[in-house]
């Protein structure tokens, strides 16, 4: 079968397995460890920026908790507190998801997870394509660019309900014990990485040396 998208080293070391959901078993976890897929994971680019390994590990765990790998969220399992600071919020910037300019508001990450797991993912399949990654040069966070494709699970023949390119910007900070955690998440509209890089530098305040690299991981299909 198809090889799941390669995952960060932290995930592979922790589990010695790769996780994906096949078309036959969308609602079940399928565990296997083909050597070919593990080899693909080792081909992902590495980064020499501060906190890069710890940040990738956090994004891997966030992806697990938000159903990126299996397209389902089990609200009875998983500890978001092990990944995010207590006051971590997700902010969608206009016009993403119908947000109006000037009306952007951060929503607690825990609430976002409950909403996705309870009312969206049971009915909609979300696929992510063209994933690319930019690591903050000073180790303050990470940005993923990808295109979100949504289809109804009950009738995928209708094609995509929605196709949305966006930036997924994650900021990190140490908790009271000095452990790195996700402090906030922002989703910005961007048609491609060129527009995304300009936005990161001019609006978000990232350094001019910011650059994107293809990085097919965290459950992305391409």
mmCIF file of C-alpha atoms in Angstrom:
data_model
loop_
_atom_site.group_PDB
_atom_site.id
_atom_site.type_symbol
_atom_site.label_atom_id
_atom_site.label_comp_id
_atom_site.label_asym_id
_atom_site.label_seq_id
_atom_site.Cartn_x
_atom_site.Cartn_y
_atom_site.Cartn_z
ATOM 1 C CA UNK A 1 0.000 0.000 0.000
ATOM 2 C CA UNK A 2 0.875 3.662 -0.061
ATOM 3 C CA UNK A 3 3.468 4.801 2.405
ATOM 4 C CA UNK A 4 2.196 7.293 4.990
ATOM 5 C CA UNK A 5 3.820 10.692 4.948
ATOM 6 C CA UNK A 6 7.148 10.643 6.817
ATOM 7 C CA UNK A 7 7.021 11.771 10.420
ATOM 8 C CA UNK A 8 9.538 13.611 12.603
ATOM 9 C CA UNK A 9 12.270 11.524 14.198
ATOM 10 C CA UNK A 10 10.765 12.097 17.659
ATOM 11 C CA UNK A 11 7.592 10.272 16.713
ATOM 12 C CA UNK A 12 9.385 7.353 15.105
ATOM 13 C CA UNK A 13 11.766 6.919 18.008
ATOM 14 C CA UNK A 14 8.960 7.119 20.543
ATOM 15 C CA UNK A 15 6.751 4.540 18.869
ATOM 16 C CA UNK A 16 9.008 2.663 16.402
ATOM 17 C CA UNK A 17 5.887 2.564 14.275
ATOM 18 C CA UNK A 18 4.167 4.736 11.703
ATOM 19 C CA UNK A 19 0.500 5.602 11.887
ATOM 20 C CA UNK A 20 -1.961 6.074 9.074
ATOM 21 C CA UNK A 21 -5.541 5.352 8.155
ATOM 22 C CA UNK A 22 -6.266 3.438 4.941
ATOM 23 C CA UNK A 23 -9.371 3.952 2.800
ATOM 24 C CA UNK A 24 -10.733 0.653 4.127
ATOM 25 C CA UNK A 25 -10.255 1.588 7.737
ATOM 26 C CA UNK A 26 -10.758 5.293 8.047
ATOM 27 C CA UNK A 27 -12.146 4.895 11.539
ATOM 28 C CA UNK A 28 -9.436 2.599 12.870
ATOM 29 C CA UNK A 29 -5.780 2.957 13.700
ATOM 30 C CA UNK A 30 -3.488 0.875 11.512
ATOM 31 C CA UNK A 31 0.003 0.340 12.926
ATOM 32 C CA UNK A 32 2.904 -0.965 10.876
ATOM 33 C CA UNK A 33 6.575 -0.341 10.419
ATOM 34 C CA UNK A 34 7.686 -0.903 6.805
ATOM 35 C CA UNK A 35 11.389 -0.259 6.310
ATOM 36 C CA UNK A 36 10.627 1.754 3.167
ATOM 37 C CA UNK A 37 8.553 4.265 5.144
ATOM 38 C CA UNK A 38 11.088 4.568 7.921
ATOM 39 C CA UNK A 39 13.708 5.259 5.266
ATOM 40 C CA UNK A 40 11.526 8.047 3.837
ATOM 41 C CA UNK A 41 11.324 9.659 7.277
ATOM 42 C CA UNK A 42 15.106 9.837 7.437
ATOM 43 C CA UNK A 43 15.084 11.797 4.156
ATOM 44 C CA UNK A 44 13.247 14.786 5.646
ATOM 45 C CA UNK A 45 15.407 17.924 5.786
ATOM 46 C CA UNK A 46 16.971 18.831 9.115
ATOM 47 C CA UNK A 47 17.216 22.296 10.618
ATOM 48 C CA UNK A 48 20.013 23.893 12.627
ATOM 49 C CA UNK A 49 17.854 26.646 14.117
ATOM 50 C CA UNK A 50 17.424 26.819 17.925
ATOM 51 C CA UNK A 51 14.772 24.479 19.374
ATOM 52 C CA UNK A 52 14.136 22.867 15.971
ATOM 53 C CA UNK A 53 13.901 19.267 17.237
ATOM 54 C CA UNK A 54 11.748 20.205 20.214
ATOM 55 C CA UNK A 55 9.439 22.291 17.997
ATOM 56 C CA UNK A 56 9.031 19.473 15.464
ATOM 57 C CA UNK A 57 8.197 17.096 18.296
ATOM 58 C CA UNK A 58 5.523 19.508 19.553
ATOM 59 C CA UNK A 59 3.973 19.825 16.089
ATOM 60 C CA UNK A 60 3.980 16.053 15.727
ATOM 61 C CA UNK A 61 2.059 15.676 19.001
ATOM 62 C CA UNK A 62 -0.301 18.510 18.060
ATOM 63 C CA UNK A 63 -0.995 16.778 14.735
ATOM 64 C CA UNK A 64 -1.805 13.543 16.576
ATOM 65 C CA UNK A 65 -4.183 15.302 18.954
ATOM 66 C CA UNK A 66 -5.950 17.178 16.146
ATOM 67 C CA UNK A 67 -6.463 14.161 13.886
ATOM 68 C CA UNK A 68 -3.987 15.017 11.134
ATOM 69 C CA UNK A 69 -2.877 11.383 10.792
ATOM 70 C CA UNK A 70 -6.192 9.529 11.083
ATOM 71 C CA UNK A 71 -8.828 12.177 10.288
ATOM 72 C CA UNK A 72 -10.484 11.479 13.617
ATOM 73 C CA UNK A 73 -10.162 12.883 17.124
ATOM 74 C CA UNK A 74 -10.731 10.756 20.192
ATOM 75 C CA UNK A 75 -11.736 13.337 22.786
ATOM 76 C CA UNK A 76 -11.385 10.747 25.559
ATOM 77 C CA UNK A 77 -7.651 10.392 25.001
ATOM 78 C CA UNK A 78 -4.712 12.733 24.612
ATOM 79 C CA UNK A 79 -3.423 15.467 26.867
ATOM 80 C CA UNK A 80 -3.288 18.870 25.194
ATOM 81 C CA UNK A 81 -1.651 20.288 28.321
ATOM 82 C CA UNK A 82 1.463 18.276 27.478
ATOM 83 C CA UNK A 83 1.776 20.224 24.233
ATOM 84 C CA UNK A 84 0.250 23.669 24.783
ATOM 85 C CA UNK A 85 0.375 26.307 27.477
ATOM 86 C CA UNK A 86 -2.890 26.640 29.444
ATOM 87 C CA UNK A 87 -3.814 29.914 27.704
ATOM 88 C CA UNK A 88 -2.925 28.746 24.177
ATOM 89 C CA UNK A 89 -5.394 29.986 21.567
ATOM 90 C CA UNK A 90 -5.951 29.551 17.830
ATOM 91 C CA UNK A 91 -6.756 32.663 15.818
ATOM 92 C CA UNK A 92 -8.119 32.521 12.263
ATOM 93 C CA UNK A 93 -7.340 35.735 10.386
ATOM 94 C CA UNK A 94 -9.796 37.189 7.870
ATOM 95 C CA UNK A 95 -11.115 36.014 5.540
ATOM 96 C CA UNK A 96 -10.322 32.412 6.595
ATOM 97 C CA UNK A 97 -13.343 30.368 7.660
ATOM 98 C CA UNK A 98 -15.655 33.351 7.239
ATOM 99 C CA UNK A 99 -13.803 35.554 9.728
ATOM 100 C CA UNK A 100 -14.510 39.264 9.256
ATOM 101 C CA UNK A 101 -11.663 41.827 9.227
ATOM 102 C CA UNK A 102 -11.190 43.274 12.688
ATOM 103 C CA UNK A 103 -13.249 40.474 14.252
ATOM 104 C CA UNK A 104 -10.402 37.994 14.690
ATOM 105 C CA UNK A 105 -10.502 36.392 18.116
ATOM 106 C CA UNK A 106 -8.335 33.718 19.665
ATOM 107 C CA UNK A 107 -10.236 30.555 20.597
ATOM 108 C CA UNK A 108 -8.817 28.267 23.320
ATOM 109 C CA UNK A 109 -7.001 25.332 21.681
ATOM 110 C CA UNK A 110 -8.941 22.859 23.832
ATOM 111 C CA UNK A 111 -12.244 24.300 22.579
ATOM 112 C CA UNK A 112 -11.065 24.089 18.955
ATOM 113 C CA UNK A 113 -10.180 20.406 19.424
ATOM 114 C CA UNK A 114 -13.586 19.644 20.943
ATOM 115 C CA UNK A 115 -15.373 21.417 18.083
ATOM 116 C CA UNK A 116 -13.386 19.593 15.402
ATOM 117 C CA UNK A 117 -13.776 16.213 17.071
ATOM 118 C CA UNK A 118 -17.445 16.590 17.875
ATOM 119 C CA UNK A 119 -19.016 18.327 14.897
ATOM 120 C CA UNK A 120 -16.668 18.366 11.888
ATOM 121 C CA UNK A 121 -14.368 15.364 11.516
ATOM 122 C CA UNK A 122 -17.154 12.769 11.989
ATOM 123 C CA UNK A 123 -18.641 14.029 8.707
ATOM 124 C CA UNK A 124 -15.820 15.669 6.748
ATOM 125 C CA UNK A 125 -12.514 14.279 5.508
ATOM 126 C CA UNK A 126 -9.670 16.787 5.592
ATOM 127 C CA UNK A 127 -6.586 16.301 3.422
ATOM 128 C CA UNK A 128 -3.505 18.513 3.390
ATOM 129 C CA UNK A 129 -1.356 18.963 0.285
ATOM 130 C CA UNK A 130 1.736 20.882 -0.822
ATOM 131 C CA UNK A 131 3.065 21.079 2.738
ATOM 132 C CA UNK A 132 6.088 23.303 3.214
ATOM 133 C CA UNK A 133 7.797 24.408 6.385
ATOM 134 C CA UNK A 134 9.578 27.511 7.642
ATOM 135 C CA UNK A 135 11.419 27.387 10.957
ATOM 136 C CA UNK A 136 11.784 30.670 12.825
ATOM 137 C CA UNK A 137 15.506 31.523 12.536
ATOM 138 C CA UNK A 138 15.633 32.417 16.240
ATOM 139 C CA UNK A 139 13.757 29.342 17.437
ATOM 140 C CA UNK A 140 10.565 31.207 18.365
ATOM 141 C CA UNK A 141 8.209 29.052 16.356
ATOM 142 C CA UNK A 142 7.369 27.306 13.122
ATOM 143 C CA UNK A 143 5.154 27.943 10.120
ATOM 144 C CA UNK A 144 3.525 25.341 7.886
ATOM 145 C CA UNK A 145 2.078 26.214 4.503
ATOM 146 C CA UNK A 146 -0.424 23.753 3.041
ATOM 147 C CA UNK A 147 -3.643 23.516 1.070
ATOM 148 C CA UNK A 148 -6.657 22.155 2.930
ATOM 149 C CA UNK A 149 -9.060 19.981 0.937
ATOM 150 C CA UNK A 150 -12.409 19.058 2.514
ATOM 151 C CA UNK A 151 -14.763 16.310 1.335
ATOM 152 C CA UNK A 152 -17.908 14.770 2.776
ATOM 153 C CA UNK A 153 -17.178 11.306 4.146
ATOM 154 C CA UNK A 154 -20.635 10.000 3.249
ATOM 155 C CA UNK A 155 -20.401 11.053 -0.403
ATOM 156 C CA UNK A 156 -16.876 11.885 -1.586
ATOM 157 C CA UNK A 157 -18.183 11.738 -5.178
ATOM 158 C CA UNK A 158 -19.300 15.351 -4.801
ATOM 159 C CA UNK A 159 -15.672 16.423 -4.934
ATOM 160 C CA UNK A 160 -14.084 19.026 -2.697
ATOM 161 C CA UNK A 161 -16.377 21.102 -0.518
ATOM 162 C CA UNK A 162 -13.544 23.517 0.015
ATOM 163 C CA UNK A 163 -9.944 24.151 -1.008
ATOM 164 C CA UNK A 164 -8.079 26.614 1.194
ATOM 165 C CA UNK A 165 -4.352 27.478 1.093
ATOM 166 C CA UNK A 166 -3.114 28.865 4.386
ATOM 167 C CA UNK A 167 -0.257 29.509 6.781
ATOM 168 C CA UNK A 168 -0.321 27.634 10.092
ATOM 169 C CA UNK A 169 1.891 29.728 12.364
ATOM 170 C CA UNK A 170 2.837 28.227 15.734
ATOM 171 C CA UNK A 171 4.573 30.241 18.445
ATOM 172 C CA UNK A 172 6.401 28.565 21.310
ATOM 173 C CA UNK A 173 7.468 29.570 24.816
ATOM 174 C CA UNK A 174 8.705 27.900 27.983
ATOM 175 C CA UNK A 175 6.222 26.951 30.681
ATOM 176 C CA UNK A 176 6.815 27.648 34.381
ATOM 177 C CA UNK A 177 9.057 24.567 34.566
ATOM 178 C CA UNK A 178 11.174 25.729 31.645
ATOM 179 C CA UNK A 179 9.724 23.184 29.202
ATOM 180 C CA UNK A 180 8.981 24.333 25.648
ATOM 181 C CA UNK A 181 5.263 24.439 24.826
ATOM 182 C CA UNK A 182 3.018 25.901 22.124
ATOM 183 C CA UNK A 183 1.888 29.359 23.244
ATOM 184 C CA UNK A 184 -0.377 30.380 20.355
ATOM 185 C CA UNK A 185 -1.468 29.357 16.866
ATOM 186 C CA UNK A 186 -2.465 31.649 14.017
ATOM 187 C CA UNK A 187 -3.948 30.729 10.641
ATOM 188 C CA UNK A 188 -3.336 33.282 7.889
ATOM 189 C CA UNK A 189 -4.593 33.284 4.293
ATOM 190 C CA UNK A 190 -1.797 32.899 1.725
ATOM 191 C CA UNK A 191 -2.093 31.664 -1.845
ATOM 192 C CA UNK A 192 1.480 30.334 -1.929
ATOM 193 C CA UNK A 193 4.760 30.363 0.013
ATOM 194 C CA UNK A 194 5.970 33.551 -1.683
ATOM 195 C CA UNK A 195 2.961 35.445 -0.380
ATOM 196 C CA UNK A 196 3.280 33.587 2.910
ATOM 197 C CA UNK A 197 6.924 34.571 3.380
ATOM 198 C CA UNK A 198 6.077 38.232 2.756
ATOM 199 C CA UNK A 199 3.266 38.033 5.297
ATOM 200 C CA UNK A 200 5.499 36.396 7.903
ATOM 201 C CA UNK A 201 8.139 39.099 7.539
ATOM 202 C CA UNK A 202 5.934 42.182 7.118
ATOM 203 C CA UNK A 203 2.934 41.359 9.333
ATOM 204 C CA UNK A 204 4.123 38.775 11.836
ATOM 205 C CA UNK A 205 7.632 40.166 12.287
ATOM 206 C CA UNK A 206 9.745 37.151 11.316
ATOM 207 C CA UNK A 207 13.375 37.793 10.233
ATOM 208 C CA UNK A 208 14.174 38.498 6.585
ATOM 209 C CA UNK A 209 16.123 35.232 6.242
ATOM 210 C CA UNK A 210 12.900 33.217 6.701
ATOM 211 C CA UNK A 211 12.495 30.592 3.993
ATOM 212 C CA UNK A 212 10.185 27.669 3.195
ATOM 213 C CA UNK A 213 11.289 24.094 2.539
ATOM 214 C CA UNK A 214 9.113 21.229 1.179
ATOM 215 C CA UNK A 215 8.280 19.039 4.168
ATOM 216 C CA UNK A 216 5.708 16.313 3.599
ATOM 217 C CA UNK A 217 4.940 15.190 7.148
ATOM 218 C CA UNK A 218 2.340 15.452 9.913
ATOM 219 C CA UNK A 219 -0.166 13.442 7.902
ATOM 220 C CA UNK A 220 0.064 15.527 4.726
ATOM 221 C CA UNK A 221 -0.622 13.664 1.477
ATOM 222 C CA UNK A 222 1.822 15.714 -0.575
#
